[in-house]
mmCIF file of C-alpha atoms in Angstrom:
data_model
loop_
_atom_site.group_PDB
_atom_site.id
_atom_site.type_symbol
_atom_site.label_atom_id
_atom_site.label_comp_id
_atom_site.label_asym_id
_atom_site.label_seq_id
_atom_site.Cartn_x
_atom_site.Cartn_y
_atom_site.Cartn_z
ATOM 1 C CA UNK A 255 -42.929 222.428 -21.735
ATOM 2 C CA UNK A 256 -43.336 218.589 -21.190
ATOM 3 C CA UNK A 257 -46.637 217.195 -21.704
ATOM 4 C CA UNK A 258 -47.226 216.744 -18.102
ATOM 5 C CA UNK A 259 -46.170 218.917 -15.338
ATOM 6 C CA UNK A 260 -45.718 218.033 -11.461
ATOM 7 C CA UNK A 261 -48.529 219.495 -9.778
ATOM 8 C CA UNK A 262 -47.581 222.487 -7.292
ATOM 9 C CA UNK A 263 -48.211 222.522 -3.596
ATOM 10 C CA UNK A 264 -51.412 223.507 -2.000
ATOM 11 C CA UNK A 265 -50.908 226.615 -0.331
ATOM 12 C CA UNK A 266 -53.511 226.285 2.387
ATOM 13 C CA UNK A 267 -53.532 229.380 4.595
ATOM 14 C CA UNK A 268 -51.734 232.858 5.109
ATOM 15 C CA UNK A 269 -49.514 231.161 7.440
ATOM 16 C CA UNK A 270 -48.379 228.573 4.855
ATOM 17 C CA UNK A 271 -44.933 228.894 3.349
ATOM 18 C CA UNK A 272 -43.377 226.963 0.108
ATOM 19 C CA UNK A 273 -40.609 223.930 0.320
ATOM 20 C CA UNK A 274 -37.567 225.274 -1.520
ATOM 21 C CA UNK A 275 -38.398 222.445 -4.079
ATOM 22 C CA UNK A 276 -41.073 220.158 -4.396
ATOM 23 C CA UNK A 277 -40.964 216.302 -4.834
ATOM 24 C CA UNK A 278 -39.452 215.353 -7.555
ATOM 25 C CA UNK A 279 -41.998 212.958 -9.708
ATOM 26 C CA UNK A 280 -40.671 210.356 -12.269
ATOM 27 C CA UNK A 281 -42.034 211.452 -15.782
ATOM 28 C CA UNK A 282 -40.653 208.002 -17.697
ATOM 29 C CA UNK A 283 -37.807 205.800 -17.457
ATOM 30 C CA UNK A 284 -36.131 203.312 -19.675
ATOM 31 C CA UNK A 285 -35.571 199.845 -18.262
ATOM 32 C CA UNK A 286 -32.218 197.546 -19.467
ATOM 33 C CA UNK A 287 -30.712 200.358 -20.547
ATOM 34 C CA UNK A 288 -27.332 200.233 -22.788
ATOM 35 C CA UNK A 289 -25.492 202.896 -22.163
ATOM 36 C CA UNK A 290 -21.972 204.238 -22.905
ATOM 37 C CA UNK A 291 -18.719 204.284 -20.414
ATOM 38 C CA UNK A 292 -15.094 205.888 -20.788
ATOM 39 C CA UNK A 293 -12.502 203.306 -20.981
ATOM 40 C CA UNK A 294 -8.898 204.632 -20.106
ATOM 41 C CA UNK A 295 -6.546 201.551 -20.199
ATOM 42 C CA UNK A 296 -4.681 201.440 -17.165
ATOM 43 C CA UNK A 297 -0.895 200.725 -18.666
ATOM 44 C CA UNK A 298 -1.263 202.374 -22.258
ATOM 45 C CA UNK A 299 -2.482 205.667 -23.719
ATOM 46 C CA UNK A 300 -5.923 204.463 -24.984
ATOM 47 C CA UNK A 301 -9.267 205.992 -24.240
ATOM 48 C CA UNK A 302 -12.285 205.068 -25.898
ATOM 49 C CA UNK A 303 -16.217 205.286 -25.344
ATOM 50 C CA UNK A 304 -17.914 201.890 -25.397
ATOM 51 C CA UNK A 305 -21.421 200.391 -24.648
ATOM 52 C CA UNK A 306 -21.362 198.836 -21.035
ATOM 53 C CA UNK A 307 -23.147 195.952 -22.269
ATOM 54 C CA UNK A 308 -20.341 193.513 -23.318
ATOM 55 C CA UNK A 309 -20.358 191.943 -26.892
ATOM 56 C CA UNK A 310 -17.838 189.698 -28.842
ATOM 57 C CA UNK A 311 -17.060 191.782 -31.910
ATOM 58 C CA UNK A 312 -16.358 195.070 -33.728
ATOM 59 C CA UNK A 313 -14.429 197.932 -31.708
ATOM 60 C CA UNK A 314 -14.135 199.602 -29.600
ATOM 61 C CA UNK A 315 -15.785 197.067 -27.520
ATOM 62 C CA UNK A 316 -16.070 195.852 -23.853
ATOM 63 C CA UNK A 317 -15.372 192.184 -23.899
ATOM 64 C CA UNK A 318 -16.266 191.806 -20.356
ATOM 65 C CA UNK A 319 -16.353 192.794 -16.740
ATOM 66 C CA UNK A 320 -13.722 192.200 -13.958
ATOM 67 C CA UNK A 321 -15.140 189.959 -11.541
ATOM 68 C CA UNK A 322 -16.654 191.806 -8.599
ATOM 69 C CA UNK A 323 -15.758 195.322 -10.941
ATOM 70 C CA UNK A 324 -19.479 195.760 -12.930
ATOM 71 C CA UNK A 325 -21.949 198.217 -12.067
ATOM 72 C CA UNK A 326 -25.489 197.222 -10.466
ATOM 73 C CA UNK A 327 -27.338 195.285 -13.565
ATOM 74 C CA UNK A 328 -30.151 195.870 -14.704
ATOM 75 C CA UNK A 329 -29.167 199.619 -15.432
ATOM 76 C CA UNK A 330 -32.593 201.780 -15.861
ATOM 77 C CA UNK A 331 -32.742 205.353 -17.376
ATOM 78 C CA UNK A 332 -34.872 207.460 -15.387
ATOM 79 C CA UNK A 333 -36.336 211.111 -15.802
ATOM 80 C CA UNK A 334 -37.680 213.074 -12.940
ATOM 81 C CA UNK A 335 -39.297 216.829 -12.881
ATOM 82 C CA UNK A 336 -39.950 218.916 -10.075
ATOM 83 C CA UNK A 337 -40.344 222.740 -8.879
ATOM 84 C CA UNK A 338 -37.340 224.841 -7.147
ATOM 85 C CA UNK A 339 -38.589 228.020 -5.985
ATOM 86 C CA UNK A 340 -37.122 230.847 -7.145
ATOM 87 C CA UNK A 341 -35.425 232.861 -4.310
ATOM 88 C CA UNK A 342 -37.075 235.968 -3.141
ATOM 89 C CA UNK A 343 -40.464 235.506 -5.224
ATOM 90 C CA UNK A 344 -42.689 234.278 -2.033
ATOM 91 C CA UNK A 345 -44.634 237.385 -1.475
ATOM 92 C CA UNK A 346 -47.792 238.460 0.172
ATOM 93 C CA UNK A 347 -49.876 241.268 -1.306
ATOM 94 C CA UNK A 348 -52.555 243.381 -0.110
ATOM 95 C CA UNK A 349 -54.654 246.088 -1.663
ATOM 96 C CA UNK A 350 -52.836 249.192 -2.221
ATOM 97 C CA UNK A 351 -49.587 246.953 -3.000
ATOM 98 C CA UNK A 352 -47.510 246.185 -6.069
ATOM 99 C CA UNK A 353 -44.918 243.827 -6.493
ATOM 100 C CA UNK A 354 -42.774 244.662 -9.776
ATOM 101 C CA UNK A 355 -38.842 243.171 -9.496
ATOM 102 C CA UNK A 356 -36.165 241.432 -11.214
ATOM 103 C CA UNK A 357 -34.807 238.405 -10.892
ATOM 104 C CA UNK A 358 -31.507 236.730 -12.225
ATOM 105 C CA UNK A 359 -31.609 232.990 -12.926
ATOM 106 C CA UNK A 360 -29.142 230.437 -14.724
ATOM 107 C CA UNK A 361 -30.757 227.733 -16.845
ATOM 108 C CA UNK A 362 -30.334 225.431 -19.480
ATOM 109 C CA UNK A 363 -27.136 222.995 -19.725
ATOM 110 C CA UNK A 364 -23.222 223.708 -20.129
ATOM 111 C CA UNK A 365 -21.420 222.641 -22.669
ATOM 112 C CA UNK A 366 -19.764 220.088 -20.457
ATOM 113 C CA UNK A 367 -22.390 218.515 -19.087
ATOM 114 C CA UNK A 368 -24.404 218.773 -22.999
ATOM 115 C CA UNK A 369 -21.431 216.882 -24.041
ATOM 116 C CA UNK A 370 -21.508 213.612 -21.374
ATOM 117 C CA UNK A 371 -25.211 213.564 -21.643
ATOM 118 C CA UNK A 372 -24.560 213.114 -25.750
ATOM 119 C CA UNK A 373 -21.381 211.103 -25.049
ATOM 120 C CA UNK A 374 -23.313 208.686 -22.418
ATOM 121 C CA UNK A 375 -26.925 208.160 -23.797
ATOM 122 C CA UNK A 376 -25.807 208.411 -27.873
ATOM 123 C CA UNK A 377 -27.610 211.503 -28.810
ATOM 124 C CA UNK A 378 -26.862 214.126 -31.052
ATOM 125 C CA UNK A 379 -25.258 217.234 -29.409
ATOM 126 C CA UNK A 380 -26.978 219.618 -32.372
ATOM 127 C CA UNK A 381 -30.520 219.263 -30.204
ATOM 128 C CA UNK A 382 -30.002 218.386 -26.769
ATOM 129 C CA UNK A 383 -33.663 218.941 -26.264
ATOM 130 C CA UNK A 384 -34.957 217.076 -29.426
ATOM 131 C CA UNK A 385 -32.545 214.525 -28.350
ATOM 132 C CA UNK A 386 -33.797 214.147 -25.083
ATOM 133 C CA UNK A 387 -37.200 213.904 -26.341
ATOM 134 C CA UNK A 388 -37.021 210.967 -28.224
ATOM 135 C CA UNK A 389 -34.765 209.257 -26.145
ATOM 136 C CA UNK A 390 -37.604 209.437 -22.858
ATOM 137 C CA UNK A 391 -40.843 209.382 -25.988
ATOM 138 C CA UNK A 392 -41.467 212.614 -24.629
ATOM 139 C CA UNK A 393 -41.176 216.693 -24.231
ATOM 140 C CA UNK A 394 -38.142 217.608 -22.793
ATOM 141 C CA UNK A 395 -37.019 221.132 -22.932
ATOM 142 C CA UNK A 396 -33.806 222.462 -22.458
ATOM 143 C CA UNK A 397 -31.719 224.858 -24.563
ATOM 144 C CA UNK A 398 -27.966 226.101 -24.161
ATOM 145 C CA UNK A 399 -26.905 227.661 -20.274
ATOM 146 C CA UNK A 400 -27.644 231.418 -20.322
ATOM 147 C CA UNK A 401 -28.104 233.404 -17.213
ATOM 148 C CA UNK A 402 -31.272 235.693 -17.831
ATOM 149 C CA UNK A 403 -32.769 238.598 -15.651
ATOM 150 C CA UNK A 404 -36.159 238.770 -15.986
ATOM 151 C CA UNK A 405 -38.969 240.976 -14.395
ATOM 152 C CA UNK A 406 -42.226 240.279 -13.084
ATOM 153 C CA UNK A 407 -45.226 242.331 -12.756
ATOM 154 C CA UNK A 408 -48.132 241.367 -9.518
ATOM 155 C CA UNK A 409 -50.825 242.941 -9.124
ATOM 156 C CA UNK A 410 -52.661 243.323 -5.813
ATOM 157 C CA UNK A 411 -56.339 241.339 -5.516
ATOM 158 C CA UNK A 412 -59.029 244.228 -4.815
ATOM 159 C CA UNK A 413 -59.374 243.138 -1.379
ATOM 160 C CA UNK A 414 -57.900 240.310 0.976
ATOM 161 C CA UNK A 415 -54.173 238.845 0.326
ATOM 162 C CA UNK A 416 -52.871 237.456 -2.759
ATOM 163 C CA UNK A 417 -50.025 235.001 -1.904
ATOM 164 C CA UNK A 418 -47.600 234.548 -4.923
ATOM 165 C CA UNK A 419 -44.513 232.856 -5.651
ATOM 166 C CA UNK A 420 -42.470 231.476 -8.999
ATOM 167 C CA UNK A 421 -41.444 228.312 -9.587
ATOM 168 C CA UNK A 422 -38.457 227.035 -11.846
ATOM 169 C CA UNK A 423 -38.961 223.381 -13.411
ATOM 170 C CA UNK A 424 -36.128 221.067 -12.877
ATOM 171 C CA UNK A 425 -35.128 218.221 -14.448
ATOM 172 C CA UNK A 426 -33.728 215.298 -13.018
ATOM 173 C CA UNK A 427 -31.634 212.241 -14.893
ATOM 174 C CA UNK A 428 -30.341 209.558 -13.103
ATOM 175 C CA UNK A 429 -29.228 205.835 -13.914
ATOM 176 C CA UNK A 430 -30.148 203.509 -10.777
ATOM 177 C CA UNK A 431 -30.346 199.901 -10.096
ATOM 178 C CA UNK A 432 -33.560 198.352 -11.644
ATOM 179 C CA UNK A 433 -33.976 196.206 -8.990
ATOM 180 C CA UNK A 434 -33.457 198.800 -5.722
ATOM 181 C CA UNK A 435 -34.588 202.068 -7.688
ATOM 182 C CA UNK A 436 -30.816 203.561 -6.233
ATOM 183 C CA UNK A 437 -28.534 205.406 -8.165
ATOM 184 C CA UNK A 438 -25.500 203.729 -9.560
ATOM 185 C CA UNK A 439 -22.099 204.841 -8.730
ATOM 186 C CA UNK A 440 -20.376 206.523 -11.604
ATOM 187 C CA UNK A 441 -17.155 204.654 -11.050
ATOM 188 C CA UNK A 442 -14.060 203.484 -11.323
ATOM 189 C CA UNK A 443 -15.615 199.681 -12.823
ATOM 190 C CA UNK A 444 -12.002 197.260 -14.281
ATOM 191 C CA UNK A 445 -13.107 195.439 -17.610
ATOM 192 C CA UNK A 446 -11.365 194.154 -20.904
ATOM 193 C CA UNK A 447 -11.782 196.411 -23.419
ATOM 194 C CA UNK A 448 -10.956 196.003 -27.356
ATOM 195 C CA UNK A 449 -10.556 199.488 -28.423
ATOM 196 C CA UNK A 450 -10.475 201.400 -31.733
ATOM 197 C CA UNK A 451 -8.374 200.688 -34.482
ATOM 198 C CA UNK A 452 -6.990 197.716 -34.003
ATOM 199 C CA UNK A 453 -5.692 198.660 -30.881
ATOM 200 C CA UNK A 454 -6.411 195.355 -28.376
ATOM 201 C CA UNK A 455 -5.935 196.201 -24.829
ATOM 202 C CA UNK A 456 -7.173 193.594 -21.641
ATOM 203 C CA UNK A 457 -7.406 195.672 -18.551
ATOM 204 C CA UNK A 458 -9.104 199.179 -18.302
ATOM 205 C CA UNK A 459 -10.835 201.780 -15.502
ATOM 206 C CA UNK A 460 -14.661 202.112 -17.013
ATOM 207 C CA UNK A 461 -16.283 205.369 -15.966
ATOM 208 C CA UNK A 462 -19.432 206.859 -16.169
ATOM 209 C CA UNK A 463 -19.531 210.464 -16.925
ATOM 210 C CA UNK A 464 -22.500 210.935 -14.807
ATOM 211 C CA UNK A 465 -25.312 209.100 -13.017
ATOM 212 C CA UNK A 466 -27.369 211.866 -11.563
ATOM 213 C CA UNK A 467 -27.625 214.808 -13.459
ATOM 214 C CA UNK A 468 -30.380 218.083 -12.169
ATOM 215 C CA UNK A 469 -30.772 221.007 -14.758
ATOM 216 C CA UNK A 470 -32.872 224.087 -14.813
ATOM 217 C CA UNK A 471 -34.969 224.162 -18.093
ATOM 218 C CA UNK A 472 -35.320 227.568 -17.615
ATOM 219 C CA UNK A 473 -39.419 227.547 -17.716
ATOM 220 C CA UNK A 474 -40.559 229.633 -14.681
ATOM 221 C CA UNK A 475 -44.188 229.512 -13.882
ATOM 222 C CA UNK A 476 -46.426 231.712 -11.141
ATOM 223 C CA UNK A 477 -48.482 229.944 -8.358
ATOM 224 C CA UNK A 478 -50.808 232.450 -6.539
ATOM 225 C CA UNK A 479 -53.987 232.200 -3.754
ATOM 226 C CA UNK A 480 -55.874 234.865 -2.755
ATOM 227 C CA UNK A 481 -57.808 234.709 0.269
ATOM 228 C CA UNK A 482 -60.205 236.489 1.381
ATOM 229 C CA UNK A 483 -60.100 239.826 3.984
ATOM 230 C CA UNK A 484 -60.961 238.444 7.324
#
């Protein structure tokens, strides 16, 4: 679990009902951020990953933008959290009830999108989590996608109304604009691109694989209230 978590809504009466998420809250970010784009040249058969910040040797490399074809610079690297509510958890319980049930929930990340968050921020694939952790300097926990039933177990208060719900942390990755706090388009961006071995190209389409990203991390957590009998 991260080492600070979004705080929950206030549930303030019997009347009161949850958001189906709550706001999500920025946990860090990484400011001029250098990340990595797919180049596909646009007349021959060569793809390559390269840094979108442009430098002047080695390969592959991006030489340099297209005029009026870069993305928004500075690039920052941010990392949100917030609570979804699982469906069909919000319950009301009196004395004399029970709530026991189970729920089916898909967490965790695919292999796809495992793969462009490794092939965009330069992290290694083997712990997505661990990766994702040192990249932001701090706990980030995700694991593998699995779909998992799971049952709960809510007990009724001895008198008055419990009001009980579960929530599912989210996480949230996006690259914006520094300057405006908005998220980047992912693409098509036109640049000059030298690409691996040897292989000198001028023109190619530059693409991000993402630039907002929301996963599950599969950490579900109870909020409850009781309030008193009237």
């Amino acid at each position: 679990m991260p080492d600070t978590l979004p705080p929950f809504p206030t549930i303030d009466s019997l009347s009161w009902a949850p958001p189906a998420q709550t706001a999500p809250t920025e946990a860090a970010r990484i400011d001029n951020v250098s990340l990595n784009i797919y180049a596909d040249a646009d007349n021959a058969n060569y793809q390559d990953w390269v840094s979108d910040v442009p430098r002047g040797s080695g390969n592959p490399r991006l030489n340099n933008w297209w005029s009026g074809q870069a993305p928004r610079s500075p690039r920052r690297l941010v990392l949100r959290h917030y609570w979804r509510l699982v469906p069909g958890t919000f319950t009301h319980l009196s004395p004399g009830s029970h709530l026991r049930q189970s729920w089916q929930y898909t967490s965790g990340i695919s292999t796809t999108v495992s793969q462009s968050i490794t092939a965009q921020v330069g992290i290694s694939a083997d712990g997505i989590s661990a990766g994702l952790s040192a990249t932001f300097g701090r706990s980030v926990t995700v694991s593998s996608q699995t779909s998992t039933t799971t049952e709960y177990s809510v007990d009724p208060p001895a008198s008055g109304t419990r009001v009980w719900m579960l929530w599912d942390l989210m996480y949230d990755f996006s690259v914006v604009d520094q300057n405006t706090g908005t998220v980047i388009p992912a693409g098509t961006y036109r640049g000059d691109v030298d690409f691996s071995g040897d292989r000198h190209y001028s023109g190619a389409y530059l693409s991000y694989p993402w630039t907002h990203l929301v996963v599950s991390s599969g950490n579900l957590v109870s909020q409850d209230r009781i309030f008193p009998a009237a």
